């Protein structure tokens, strides 16, 4: 059948990076299965079972040469994916086929592989998260002194700076990185624990030797890159049922959901700023914004980011429900859901961070538009300073407050109802109660006088919070994202 006649997912062809797609590819999964079978056989041999060097060598020789056709044909007969791949591997390894998967249950390869893939996925997400932070840090530093209107309730509020606003985006990502680091460091392998987690089959293999059963877990974990056996088998969860606790998947996807939340907030702000023509996401020379309105520069990247973020946030509910509804040592109603939910959450989050890096590496700022918007509102925000100066000159604070309130209401009416410029400063200068000229009042309307400690806060935040992160992960920096269609 023509591939165009089959369903394809945008998360396999359109949005994510090739690196993330490979982590959740069939090849990566089945190669990991074979690595786990080798680790099991090697560990069992080292613990005294009758497994030969030749058998191990045969397994290693065919580790990456997966005979997919044999496995697929076998699965049609037996309806079991793991046993189909055990059979296919055995066809390539006739000497070793009798010891493949010895003592294990399907979750030995299934669950351990899932943990490994999630660990590698989190490592890749961390790399892109750090690079998004680095891009935003450059932006915040460059624009730390540029005053801009602040907004609360999407109403004009005290000025801040463009760089200070960017630190709010960074801070969200820093919290996401902290969550990711914690969950990643807590990931453990399921190990080799048998059908209900009791290691009964391995007790049989090792003639009741509990110490060998205990060591088996740690040895496998060490061979697969988790904590070494010398640390007391800390590379595995100490107890499991047939599966590792499905709360693990929930914890991981909660991290991805947190990143999606941060990205969505960022995308909202960029789209609002683009609407006001203060900032724009990158827009390529030949890019078309609208099929009908040729003049438009739609914020396509930010909109896609928000759309994917919505998906990740909603997808994080899947493992929560699964974790809550498992029965005793395990039920299989997690399987189909888990295959979709976990991989797609990683693929979508990877896509989000690709967009984040792309957008922040090419943000366009329009200082004159920003200043125009700020100066249209600044007279209202200068009223407190005007009152204080008039009080110092001998005025009555309550009387001055009421008078400037009246002037402010009239000035606002002129702006809203007649579309004319804000004339509050002119009104106050004509009011003898204040006793100040328009020229003197205009001197007070310097935007940098109204941003408080914003520039210093940017400097302190970058030095005290961001720079240590970038220094710690210096080897991860330099990722360039190129978004697909």
Tab-separated table of C-alpha atoms in Angstrom:
chain	number	residue	atom	x	y	z
A	1	UNK	CA	0.000	0.000	0.000
A	2	UNK	CA	1.189	3.504	-0.834
A	3	UNK	CA	2.460	5.214	2.339
A	4	UNK	CA	0.156	8.148	1.569
A	5	UNK	CA	-2.806	5.820	2.046
A	6	UNK	CA	-1.780	5.040	5.637
A	7	UNK	CA	-2.246	7.180	8.711
A	8	UNK	CA	0.931	8.956	9.780
A	9	UNK	CA	1.335	10.955	12.955
A	10	UNK	CA	2.561	14.558	12.847
A	11	UNK	CA	4.733	13.485	15.772
A	12	UNK	CA	6.558	11.005	13.583
A	13	UNK	CA	6.902	13.073	10.420
A	14	UNK	CA	6.330	16.765	11.033
A	15	UNK	CA	7.394	18.279	14.348
A	16	UNK	CA	10.078	16.546	16.489
A	17	UNK	CA	13.813	16.254	16.010
A	18	UNK	CA	15.331	13.137	14.505
A	19	UNK	CA	17.158	12.449	17.764
A	20	UNK	CA	13.935	12.191	19.760
A	21	UNK	CA	12.205	10.190	17.053
A	22	UNK	CA	15.043	7.658	17.167
A	23	UNK	CA	14.795	7.245	20.947
A	24	UNK	CA	11.198	6.086	20.551
A	25	UNK	CA	11.738	4.152	17.334
A	26	UNK	CA	11.218	0.378	16.972
A	27	UNK	CA	14.910	-0.072	16.227
A	28	UNK	CA	15.976	1.619	19.467
A	29	UNK	CA	13.453	-0.431	21.451
A	30	UNK	CA	14.370	-3.804	20.015
A	31	UNK	CA	18.108	-3.144	20.161
A	32	UNK	CA	17.636	-2.283	23.828
A	33	UNK	CA	15.738	-5.549	24.341
A	34	UNK	CA	18.729	-7.448	22.977
A	35	UNK	CA	21.143	-5.482	25.165
A	36	UNK	CA	19.022	-6.411	28.163
A	37	UNK	CA	19.038	-10.094	27.190
A	38	UNK	CA	22.817	-9.965	26.904
A	39	UNK	CA	23.121	-8.202	30.283
A	40	UNK	CA	20.873	-10.872	31.836
A	41	UNK	CA	22.864	-13.740	30.360
A	42	UNK	CA	26.207	-12.212	31.320
A	43	UNK	CA	25.065	-11.561	34.879
A	44	UNK	CA	23.646	-15.059	35.251
A	45	UNK	CA	26.929	-16.506	33.958
A	46	UNK	CA	28.951	-14.364	36.368
A	47	UNK	CA	26.741	-15.587	39.215
A	48	UNK	CA	27.464	-19.219	38.388
A	49	UNK	CA	24.847	-20.445	35.897
A	50	UNK	CA	25.969	-22.778	33.114
A	51	UNK	CA	26.236	-20.202	30.338
A	52	UNK	CA	29.297	-20.212	28.075
A	53	UNK	CA	31.468	-17.467	26.636
A	54	UNK	CA	30.554	-18.734	23.167
A	55	UNK	CA	26.867	-18.238	23.854
A	56	UNK	CA	27.476	-14.670	25.050
A	57	UNK	CA	29.662	-13.988	22.002
A	58	UNK	CA	26.931	-15.298	19.701
A	59	UNK	CA	24.376	-13.008	21.335
A	60	UNK	CA	26.701	-10.037	20.976
A	61	UNK	CA	27.478	-10.850	17.337
A	62	UNK	CA	23.795	-10.592	16.413
A	63	UNK	CA	22.851	-7.826	18.824
A	64	UNK	CA	22.095	-5.176	16.193
A	65	UNK	CA	21.194	-7.471	13.315
A	66	UNK	CA	17.478	-7.686	14.073
A	67	UNK	CA	15.490	-10.021	11.834
A	68	UNK	CA	12.223	-8.084	11.920
A	69	UNK	CA	10.472	-10.236	9.316
A	70	UNK	CA	10.932	-13.372	11.415
A	71	UNK	CA	9.650	-11.599	14.539
A	72	UNK	CA	6.592	-10.209	12.744
A	73	UNK	CA	5.691	-13.554	11.226
A	74	UNK	CA	6.068	-15.266	14.602
A	75	UNK	CA	3.920	-12.648	16.376
A	76	UNK	CA	1.051	-13.369	13.973
A	77	UNK	CA	1.164	-16.953	15.174
A	78	UNK	CA	1.690	-16.527	18.918
A	79	UNK	CA	0.235	-13.015	19.557
A	80	UNK	CA	3.092	-12.119	21.877
A	81	UNK	CA	5.655	-9.504	20.929
A	82	UNK	CA	8.357	-10.413	23.440
A	83	UNK	CA	8.270	-14.157	22.728
A	84	UNK	CA	8.313	-13.390	19.003
A	85	UNK	CA	11.568	-11.488	19.408
A	86	UNK	CA	12.998	-14.169	21.688
A	87	UNK	CA	12.242	-16.641	18.889
A	88	UNK	CA	13.728	-14.402	16.193
A	89	UNK	CA	16.900	-13.810	18.231
A	90	UNK	CA	17.162	-17.560	18.821
A	91	UNK	CA	17.006	-18.203	15.091
A	92	UNK	CA	20.153	-16.118	14.704
A	93	UNK	CA	21.800	-17.582	17.801
A	94	UNK	CA	21.214	-21.348	17.724
A	95	UNK	CA	23.842	-22.035	20.380
A	96	UNK	CA	22.441	-19.449	22.792
A	97	UNK	CA	18.727	-19.687	22.069
A	98	UNK	CA	18.103	-21.887	25.097
A	99	UNK	CA	19.361	-19.274	27.570
A	100	UNK	CA	17.789	-16.134	26.037
A	101	UNK	CA	15.349	-14.512	28.506
A	102	UNK	CA	16.228	-17.158	31.121
A	103	UNK	CA	14.093	-16.687	34.253
A	104	UNK	CA	12.629	-13.419	33.002
A	105	UNK	CA	9.132	-12.181	32.325
A	106	UNK	CA	8.092	-9.918	29.438
A	107	UNK	CA	8.374	-6.860	31.663
A	108	UNK	CA	12.066	-7.582	32.048
A	109	UNK	CA	12.629	-6.205	28.560
A	110	UNK	CA	9.475	-4.121	28.298
A	111	UNK	CA	9.666	-2.137	31.523
A	112	UNK	CA	13.432	-1.844	31.696
A	113	UNK	CA	13.470	-0.552	28.129
A	114	UNK	CA	10.763	1.972	28.920
A	115	UNK	CA	12.829	3.323	31.810
A	116	UNK	CA	15.941	3.525	29.626
A	117	UNK	CA	14.089	5.349	26.848
A	118	UNK	CA	12.506	7.811	29.275
A	119	UNK	CA	15.913	8.455	30.843
A	120	UNK	CA	17.480	9.150	27.444
A	121	UNK	CA	14.450	11.248	26.474
A	122	UNK	CA	14.810	13.362	29.610
A	123	UNK	CA	18.511	13.841	28.870
A	124	UNK	CA	17.669	15.185	25.419
A	125	UNK	CA	14.893	17.375	26.829
A	126	UNK	CA	17.379	18.728	29.390
A	127	UNK	CA	19.791	19.671	26.617
A	128	UNK	CA	17.133	21.654	24.794
A	129	UNK	CA	15.791	23.193	27.986
A	130	UNK	CA	19.259	24.483	28.855
A	131	UNK	CA	19.667	25.922	25.363
A	132	UNK	CA	16.298	27.684	25.572
A	133	UNK	CA	17.407	29.200	28.888
A	134	UNK	CA	20.696	30.289	27.297
A	135	UNK	CA	18.948	31.987	24.371
A	136	UNK	CA	16.568	33.831	26.679
A	137	UNK	CA	19.460	34.867	28.927
A	138	UNK	CA	21.155	36.602	25.986
A	139	UNK	CA	17.901	38.352	25.164
A	140	UNK	CA	17.293	39.431	28.776
A	141	UNK	CA	20.815	40.825	29.068
A	142	UNK	CA	20.534	42.752	25.790
A	143	UNK	CA	17.230	44.379	26.709
A	144	UNK	CA	17.545	44.663	30.483
A	145	UNK	CA	17.464	48.496	30.321
A	146	UNK	CA	14.734	48.962	27.699
A	147	UNK	CA	11.622	50.289	29.488
A	148	UNK	CA	8.278	48.881	28.473
A	149	UNK	CA	4.757	48.973	29.799
A	150	UNK	CA	3.996	46.363	32.400
A	151	UNK	CA	0.573	44.772	32.303
A	152	UNK	CA	-1.629	43.390	35.041
A	153	UNK	CA	-5.033	42.039	34.000
A	154	UNK	CA	-3.798	43.031	30.518
A	155	UNK	CA	-4.248	46.649	31.600
A	156	UNK	CA	-1.361	49.098	31.515
A	157	UNK	CA	0.548	48.998	34.796
A	158	UNK	CA	3.859	50.234	36.184
A	159	UNK	CA	6.666	50.032	33.627
A	160	UNK	CA	9.153	47.196	33.649
A	161	UNK	CA	11.869	46.414	31.100
A	162	UNK	CA	11.851	44.025	28.169
A	163	UNK	CA	14.736	42.119	29.757
A	164	UNK	CA	12.999	41.857	33.122
A	165	UNK	CA	9.924	40.362	31.453
A	166	UNK	CA	12.194	37.784	29.808
A	167	UNK	CA	13.512	36.742	33.224
A	168	UNK	CA	9.972	35.660	34.117
A	169	UNK	CA	10.033	33.274	31.158
A	170	UNK	CA	13.480	32.032	32.191
A	171	UNK	CA	12.461	31.475	35.789
A	172	UNK	CA	9.668	29.130	34.705
A	173	UNK	CA	12.153	27.104	32.653
A	174	UNK	CA	14.606	27.014	35.562
A	175	UNK	CA	11.906	25.475	37.752
A	176	UNK	CA	11.202	22.945	35.004
A	177	UNK	CA	14.899	22.091	34.862
A	178	UNK	CA	14.978	21.556	38.630
A	179	UNK	CA	11.991	19.216	38.390
A	180	UNK	CA	13.559	17.350	35.480
A	181	UNK	CA	16.876	16.908	37.283
A	182	UNK	CA	15.131	15.496	40.342
A	183	UNK	CA	12.927	13.045	38.459
A	184	UNK	CA	15.775	11.976	36.168
A	185	UNK	CA	18.031	11.301	39.142
A	186	UNK	CA	15.297	9.230	40.779
A	187	UNK	CA	14.730	6.909	37.805
A	188	UNK	CA	15.626	3.290	38.502
A	189	UNK	CA	15.443	0.105	36.466
A	190	UNK	CA	12.881	-2.568	37.223
A	191	UNK	CA	15.660	-5.127	37.176
A	192	UNK	CA	15.064	-8.890	37.021
A	193	UNK	CA	12.262	-9.609	39.469
A	194	UNK	CA	10.159	-12.261	37.767
A	195	UNK	CA	6.461	-12.496	37.139
A	196	UNK	CA	5.091	-10.878	40.301
A	197	UNK	CA	8.219	-9.140	41.527
A	198	UNK	CA	9.274	-11.875	43.985
A	199	UNK	CA	12.226	-13.231	41.970
A	200	UNK	CA	10.821	-16.732	42.511
A	201	UNK	CA	12.079	-17.951	39.122
A	202	UNK	CA	15.583	-16.724	39.894
A	203	UNK	CA	15.473	-18.338	43.326
A	204	UNK	CA	14.858	-21.577	41.448
A	205	UNK	CA	17.749	-20.919	39.053
A	206	UNK	CA	20.150	-20.054	41.858
A	207	UNK	CA	19.064	-22.912	44.169
A	208	UNK	CA	17.527	-20.588	46.729
A	209	UNK	CA	20.538	-18.261	46.983
A	210	UNK	CA	18.952	-14.918	47.875
A	211	UNK	CA	22.221	-13.019	47.719
A	212	UNK	CA	22.712	-13.991	44.072
A	213	UNK	CA	19.140	-12.958	43.274
A	214	UNK	CA	19.706	-9.628	44.959
A	215	UNK	CA	23.011	-9.075	43.166
A	216	UNK	CA	21.475	-9.943	39.805
A	217	UNK	CA	19.397	-6.763	39.870
A	218	UNK	CA	22.367	-4.513	40.546
A	219	UNK	CA	24.633	-6.189	38.021
A	220	UNK	CA	22.096	-5.734	35.222
A	221	UNK	CA	21.511	-2.102	36.199
A	222	UNK	CA	25.238	-1.399	36.105
A	223	UNK	CA	25.649	-3.033	32.696
A	224	UNK	CA	22.796	-0.864	31.363
A	225	UNK	CA	24.348	2.355	32.658
A	226	UNK	CA	22.493	2.847	35.933
A	227	UNK	CA	23.954	2.909	39.450
A	228	UNK	CA	26.687	0.293	39.965
A	229	UNK	CA	26.224	-2.877	41.965
A	230	UNK	CA	28.756	-1.578	44.488
A	231	UNK	CA	26.133	0.951	45.606
A	232	UNK	CA	23.884	-1.804	46.907
A	233	UNK	CA	21.787	-2.348	43.792
A	234	UNK	CA	20.545	1.244	44.026
A	235	UNK	CA	20.125	1.297	40.264
A	236	UNK	CA	16.872	-0.671	40.576
A	237	UNK	CA	13.599	-0.087	42.359
A	238	UNK	CA	13.834	-2.174	45.543
A	239	UNK	CA	10.349	-3.630	45.110
A	240	UNK	CA	8.055	-4.038	42.115
A	241	UNK	CA	5.078	-6.086	41.061
A	242	UNK	CA	5.264	-7.516	37.596
A	243	UNK	CA	5.871	-3.915	36.495
A	244	UNK	CA	7.572	-0.916	38.028
A	245	UNK	CA	5.021	1.386	39.636
A	246	UNK	CA	3.117	3.252	36.963
A	247	UNK	CA	3.488	6.376	39.087
A	248	UNK	CA	6.931	6.594	37.508
A	249	UNK	CA	5.384	7.393	34.128
A	250	UNK	CA	3.103	9.915	35.802
A	251	UNK	CA	6.033	11.681	37.460
A	252	UNK	CA	7.940	11.863	34.185
A	253	UNK	CA	5.021	13.222	32.195
A	254	UNK	CA	4.306	15.759	34.919
A	255	UNK	CA	7.770	17.177	34.217
A	256	UNK	CA	6.963	17.379	30.514
A	257	UNK	CA	3.619	18.974	31.328
A	258	UNK	CA	5.443	21.608	33.391
A	259	UNK	CA	7.636	22.479	30.414
A	260	UNK	CA	4.526	22.712	28.241
A	261	UNK	CA	2.925	25.084	30.743
A	262	UNK	CA	5.968	27.354	30.699
A	263	UNK	CA	6.142	27.305	26.917
A	264	UNK	CA	2.440	28.079	26.558
A	265	UNK	CA	2.746	31.128	28.820
A	266	UNK	CA	5.732	32.315	26.783
A	267	UNK	CA	3.856	31.792	23.514
A	268	UNK	CA	0.883	33.743	24.849
A	269	UNK	CA	3.091	36.700	25.724
A	270	UNK	CA	4.854	36.654	22.339
A	271	UNK	CA	1.550	36.565	20.465
A	272	UNK	CA	0.160	39.466	22.491
A	273	UNK	CA	3.344	41.481	21.967
A	274	UNK	CA	3.258	40.716	18.249
A	275	UNK	CA	-0.343	41.936	18.144
A	276	UNK	CA	0.875	45.229	19.666
A	277	UNK	CA	3.760	45.304	17.157
A	278	UNK	CA	6.288	45.579	19.991
A	279	UNK	CA	7.984	42.259	19.240
A	280	UNK	CA	7.819	39.550	16.592
A	281	UNK	CA	8.843	35.947	16.306
A	282	UNK	CA	11.105	35.112	13.331
A	283	UNK	CA	9.463	35.471	9.916
A	284	UNK	CA	11.309	34.151	6.889
A	285	UNK	CA	11.740	36.071	3.639
A	286	UNK	CA	9.445	33.814	1.611
A	287	UNK	CA	7.124	32.817	4.432
A	288	UNK	CA	3.383	33.243	3.785
A	289	UNK	CA	1.343	34.458	6.748
A	290	UNK	CA	-2.132	33.918	5.327
A	291	UNK	CA	-3.618	32.310	2.229
A	292	UNK	CA	-6.065	35.202	1.889
A	293	UNK	CA	-4.474	38.239	3.543
A	294	UNK	CA	-1.054	38.596	1.976
A	295	UNK	CA	0.060	41.361	4.344
A	296	UNK	CA	-0.258	39.236	7.479
A	297	UNK	CA	2.649	38.006	9.612
A	298	UNK	CA	0.913	35.403	11.704
A	299	UNK	CA	2.845	34.121	14.770
A	300	UNK	CA	2.842	30.572	13.417
A	301	UNK	CA	5.676	29.277	15.604
A	302	UNK	CA	4.168	30.550	18.838
A	303	UNK	CA	0.754	29.257	17.873
A	304	UNK	CA	2.173	25.821	17.127
A	305	UNK	CA	3.986	25.879	20.450
A	306	UNK	CA	0.722	26.621	22.270
A	307	UNK	CA	-1.096	23.901	20.356
A	308	UNK	CA	1.514	21.254	21.171
A	309	UNK	CA	1.634	22.443	24.784
A	310	UNK	CA	-2.108	21.903	25.102
A	311	UNK	CA	-1.590	18.355	23.885
A	312	UNK	CA	1.224	17.591	26.342
A	313	UNK	CA	-0.686	19.007	29.291
A	314	UNK	CA	-3.738	16.921	28.478
A	315	UNK	CA	-1.624	13.850	27.681
A	316	UNK	CA	-0.131	13.906	31.174
A	317	UNK	CA	-3.512	12.737	32.451
A	318	UNK	CA	-3.053	9.342	30.756
A	319	UNK	CA	-0.395	7.911	33.083
A	320	UNK	CA	-2.166	9.410	36.088
A	321	UNK	CA	-5.268	7.394	35.283
A	322	UNK	CA	-3.194	4.298	34.537
A	323	UNK	CA	-1.300	4.562	37.833
A	324	UNK	CA	-4.563	4.959	39.720
A	325	UNK	CA	-6.328	1.968	38.159
A	326	UNK	CA	-3.734	-0.807	38.124
A	327	UNK	CA	-4.791	-3.994	39.957
A	328	UNK	CA	-2.497	-5.683	42.463
A	329	UNK	CA	0.768	-6.782	40.800
A	330	UNK	CA	-0.316	-5.613	37.309
A	331	UNK	CA	-3.037	-5.497	34.682
A	332	UNK	CA	-2.489	-5.170	30.952
A	333	UNK	CA	-4.836	-2.234	30.462
A	334	UNK	CA	-1.803	0.039	30.754
A	335	UNK	CA	-0.059	-1.329	27.681
A	336	UNK	CA	-1.752	0.218	24.643
A	337	UNK	CA	-2.265	3.541	26.401
A	338	UNK	CA	1.324	3.641	27.637
A	339	UNK	CA	2.789	2.961	24.191
A	340	UNK	CA	1.049	6.067	22.888
A	341	UNK	CA	0.984	8.489	25.823
A	342	UNK	CA	4.606	8.338	26.964
A	343	UNK	CA	6.290	8.424	23.573
A	344	UNK	CA	4.038	11.167	22.210
A	345	UNK	CA	4.520	13.342	25.293
A	346	UNK	CA	8.276	13.212	24.697
A	347	UNK	CA	7.951	13.807	20.960
A	348	UNK	CA	5.622	16.780	21.469
A	349	UNK	CA	7.765	18.308	24.237
A	350	UNK	CA	10.824	17.956	22.039
A	351	UNK	CA	8.904	19.795	19.306
A	352	UNK	CA	7.967	22.546	21.753
A	353	UNK	CA	11.562	23.112	22.794
A	354	UNK	CA	12.746	23.089	19.185
A	355	UNK	CA	10.281	25.927	18.623
A	356	UNK	CA	11.342	27.685	21.824
A	357	UNK	CA	15.001	27.724	20.764
A	358	UNK	CA	14.086	28.785	17.236
A	359	UNK	CA	11.868	31.656	18.355
A	360	UNK	CA	14.222	33.032	20.994
A	361	UNK	CA	17.186	32.933	18.631
A	362	UNK	CA	15.417	35.321	16.250
A	363	UNK	CA	13.086	37.545	18.285
A	364	UNK	CA	12.677	41.004	16.764
A	365	UNK	CA	12.139	43.993	19.079
A	366	UNK	CA	10.713	47.368	17.995
A	367	UNK	CA	11.908	49.927	20.595
A	368	UNK	CA	10.125	52.894	19.026
A	369	UNK	CA	6.739	51.191	19.145
A	370	UNK	CA	7.426	50.154	22.732
A	371	UNK	CA	8.321	53.733	23.648
A	372	UNK	CA	5.235	55.116	21.891
A	373	UNK	CA	2.944	52.812	23.875
A	374	UNK	CA	4.781	53.583	27.091
A	375	UNK	CA	4.667	57.351	26.655
A	376	UNK	CA	0.935	57.228	25.940
A	377	UNK	CA	0.356	55.762	29.413
A	378	UNK	CA	3.264	57.152	31.427
A	379	UNK	CA	1.519	60.405	32.443
A	380	UNK	CA	-1.030	58.371	34.400
A	381	UNK	CA	1.752	56.477	36.157
A	382	UNK	CA	3.607	59.699	36.957
A	383	UNK	CA	0.677	61.073	38.975
A	384	UNK	CA	2.002	59.773	42.312
A	385	UNK	CA	5.355	61.486	41.715
A	386	UNK	CA	3.576	64.696	40.709
A	387	UNK	CA	1.500	64.621	43.897
A	388	UNK	CA	4.580	64.016	46.060
A	389	UNK	CA	6.468	66.925	44.485
A	390	UNK	CA	3.475	69.217	45.002
A	391	UNK	CA	3.167	68.151	48.654
A	392	UNK	CA	6.850	68.931	49.173
A	393	UNK	CA	6.105	72.403	47.814
A	394	UNK	CA	3.429	72.892	50.498
A	395	UNK	CA	0.299	71.396	48.906
A	396	UNK	CA	-2.416	69.333	50.601
A	397	UNK	CA	-2.074	65.678	49.667
A	398	UNK	CA	-5.801	64.878	49.768
A	399	UNK	CA	-6.769	67.908	47.741
A	400	UNK	CA	-4.038	67.246	45.183
A	401	UNK	CA	-5.072	63.593	44.895
A	402	UNK	CA	-8.696	64.490	44.144
A	403	UNK	CA	-7.723	67.130	41.598
A	404	UNK	CA	-5.346	64.845	39.707
A	405	UNK	CA	-7.938	62.071	39.814
A	406	UNK	CA	-10.386	64.375	38.041
A	407	UNK	CA	-7.780	65.387	35.471
A	408	UNK	CA	-6.921	61.727	34.875
A	409	UNK	CA	-10.539	60.780	34.258
A	410	UNK	CA	-10.956	63.606	31.756
A	411	UNK	CA	-7.705	62.759	29.983
A	412	UNK	CA	-8.730	59.098	29.761
A	413	UNK	CA	-12.081	60.110	28.296
A	414	UNK	CA	-10.328	62.150	25.601
A	415	UNK	CA	-8.167	59.162	24.695
A	416	UNK	CA	-10.986	56.611	24.679
A	417	UNK	CA	-13.877	58.594	23.262
A	418	UNK	CA	-12.116	60.955	20.853
A	419	UNK	CA	-8.997	58.982	20.012
A	420	UNK	CA	-6.788	61.948	20.871
A	421	UNK	CA	-3.387	61.880	22.618
A	422	UNK	CA	-3.155	61.767	26.392
A	423	UNK	CA	-3.223	65.420	27.567
A	424	UNK	CA	-2.942	64.838	31.320
A	425	UNK	CA	0.398	66.655	31.618
A	426	UNK	CA	-1.001	69.694	29.833
A	427	UNK	CA	-4.052	69.742	32.141
A	428	UNK	CA	-1.938	69.555	35.299
A	429	UNK	CA	0.414	72.286	34.084
A	430	UNK	CA	-2.590	74.613	33.643
A	431	UNK	CA	-3.833	73.915	37.183
A	432	UNK	CA	-2.454	76.522	39.598
A	433	UNK	CA	-2.935	74.129	42.516
A	434	UNK	CA	0.136	72.216	41.344
A	435	UNK	CA	2.221	75.244	40.402
A	436	UNK	CA	4.449	73.461	37.906
A	437	UNK	CA	5.174	74.122	34.234
A	438	UNK	CA	4.598	71.650	31.394
A	439	UNK	CA	8.339	71.654	30.700
A	440	UNK	CA	9.113	70.712	34.287
A	441	UNK	CA	6.472	67.993	34.224
A	442	UNK	CA	7.856	66.547	30.991
A	443	UNK	CA	11.258	66.309	32.660
A	444	UNK	CA	9.740	63.851	35.102
A	445	UNK	CA	8.491	61.614	32.272
A	446	UNK	CA	11.711	59.714	31.707
A	447	UNK	CA	10.741	56.043	31.369
A	448	UNK	CA	13.906	54.804	33.060
A	449	UNK	CA	12.794	56.628	36.240
A	450	UNK	CA	9.776	54.349	36.567
A	451	UNK	CA	11.212	50.839	36.147
A	452	UNK	CA	12.407	50.451	39.711
A	453	UNK	CA	15.137	47.820	40.112
A	454	UNK	CA	14.250	45.964	36.925
A	455	UNK	CA	17.690	46.317	35.263
A	456	UNK	CA	19.498	45.340	38.459
A	457	UNK	CA	17.145	42.411	39.003
A	458	UNK	CA	17.993	41.129	35.524
A	459	UNK	CA	21.714	41.371	36.213
A	460	UNK	CA	21.402	39.675	39.604
A	461	UNK	CA	19.147	36.922	38.283
A	462	UNK	CA	21.436	36.131	35.361
A	463	UNK	CA	24.542	36.145	37.546
A	464	UNK	CA	23.151	34.262	40.539
A	465	UNK	CA	20.702	31.824	38.940
A	466	UNK	CA	21.288	31.440	35.217
A	467	UNK	CA	25.067	31.578	34.889
A	468	UNK	CA	25.652	28.679	37.324
A	469	UNK	CA	23.244	26.556	35.261
A	470	UNK	CA	24.927	27.440	31.977
A	471	UNK	CA	28.344	26.814	33.501
A	472	UNK	CA	27.234	23.439	34.868
A	473	UNK	CA	25.880	22.368	31.475
A	474	UNK	CA	28.385	24.154	29.260
A	475	UNK	CA	28.924	21.017	27.148
A	476	UNK	CA	25.226	20.973	26.220
A	477	UNK	CA	25.162	24.486	24.771
A	478	UNK	CA	25.181	25.329	21.073
A	479	UNK	CA	22.070	23.493	19.911
A	480	UNK	CA	20.466	25.135	16.895
A	481	UNK	CA	16.852	24.326	16.158
A	482	UNK	CA	15.386	24.297	12.695
A	483	UNK	CA	11.651	23.868	12.626
A	484	UNK	CA	9.963	21.673	10.052
A	485	UNK	CA	7.008	22.765	7.922
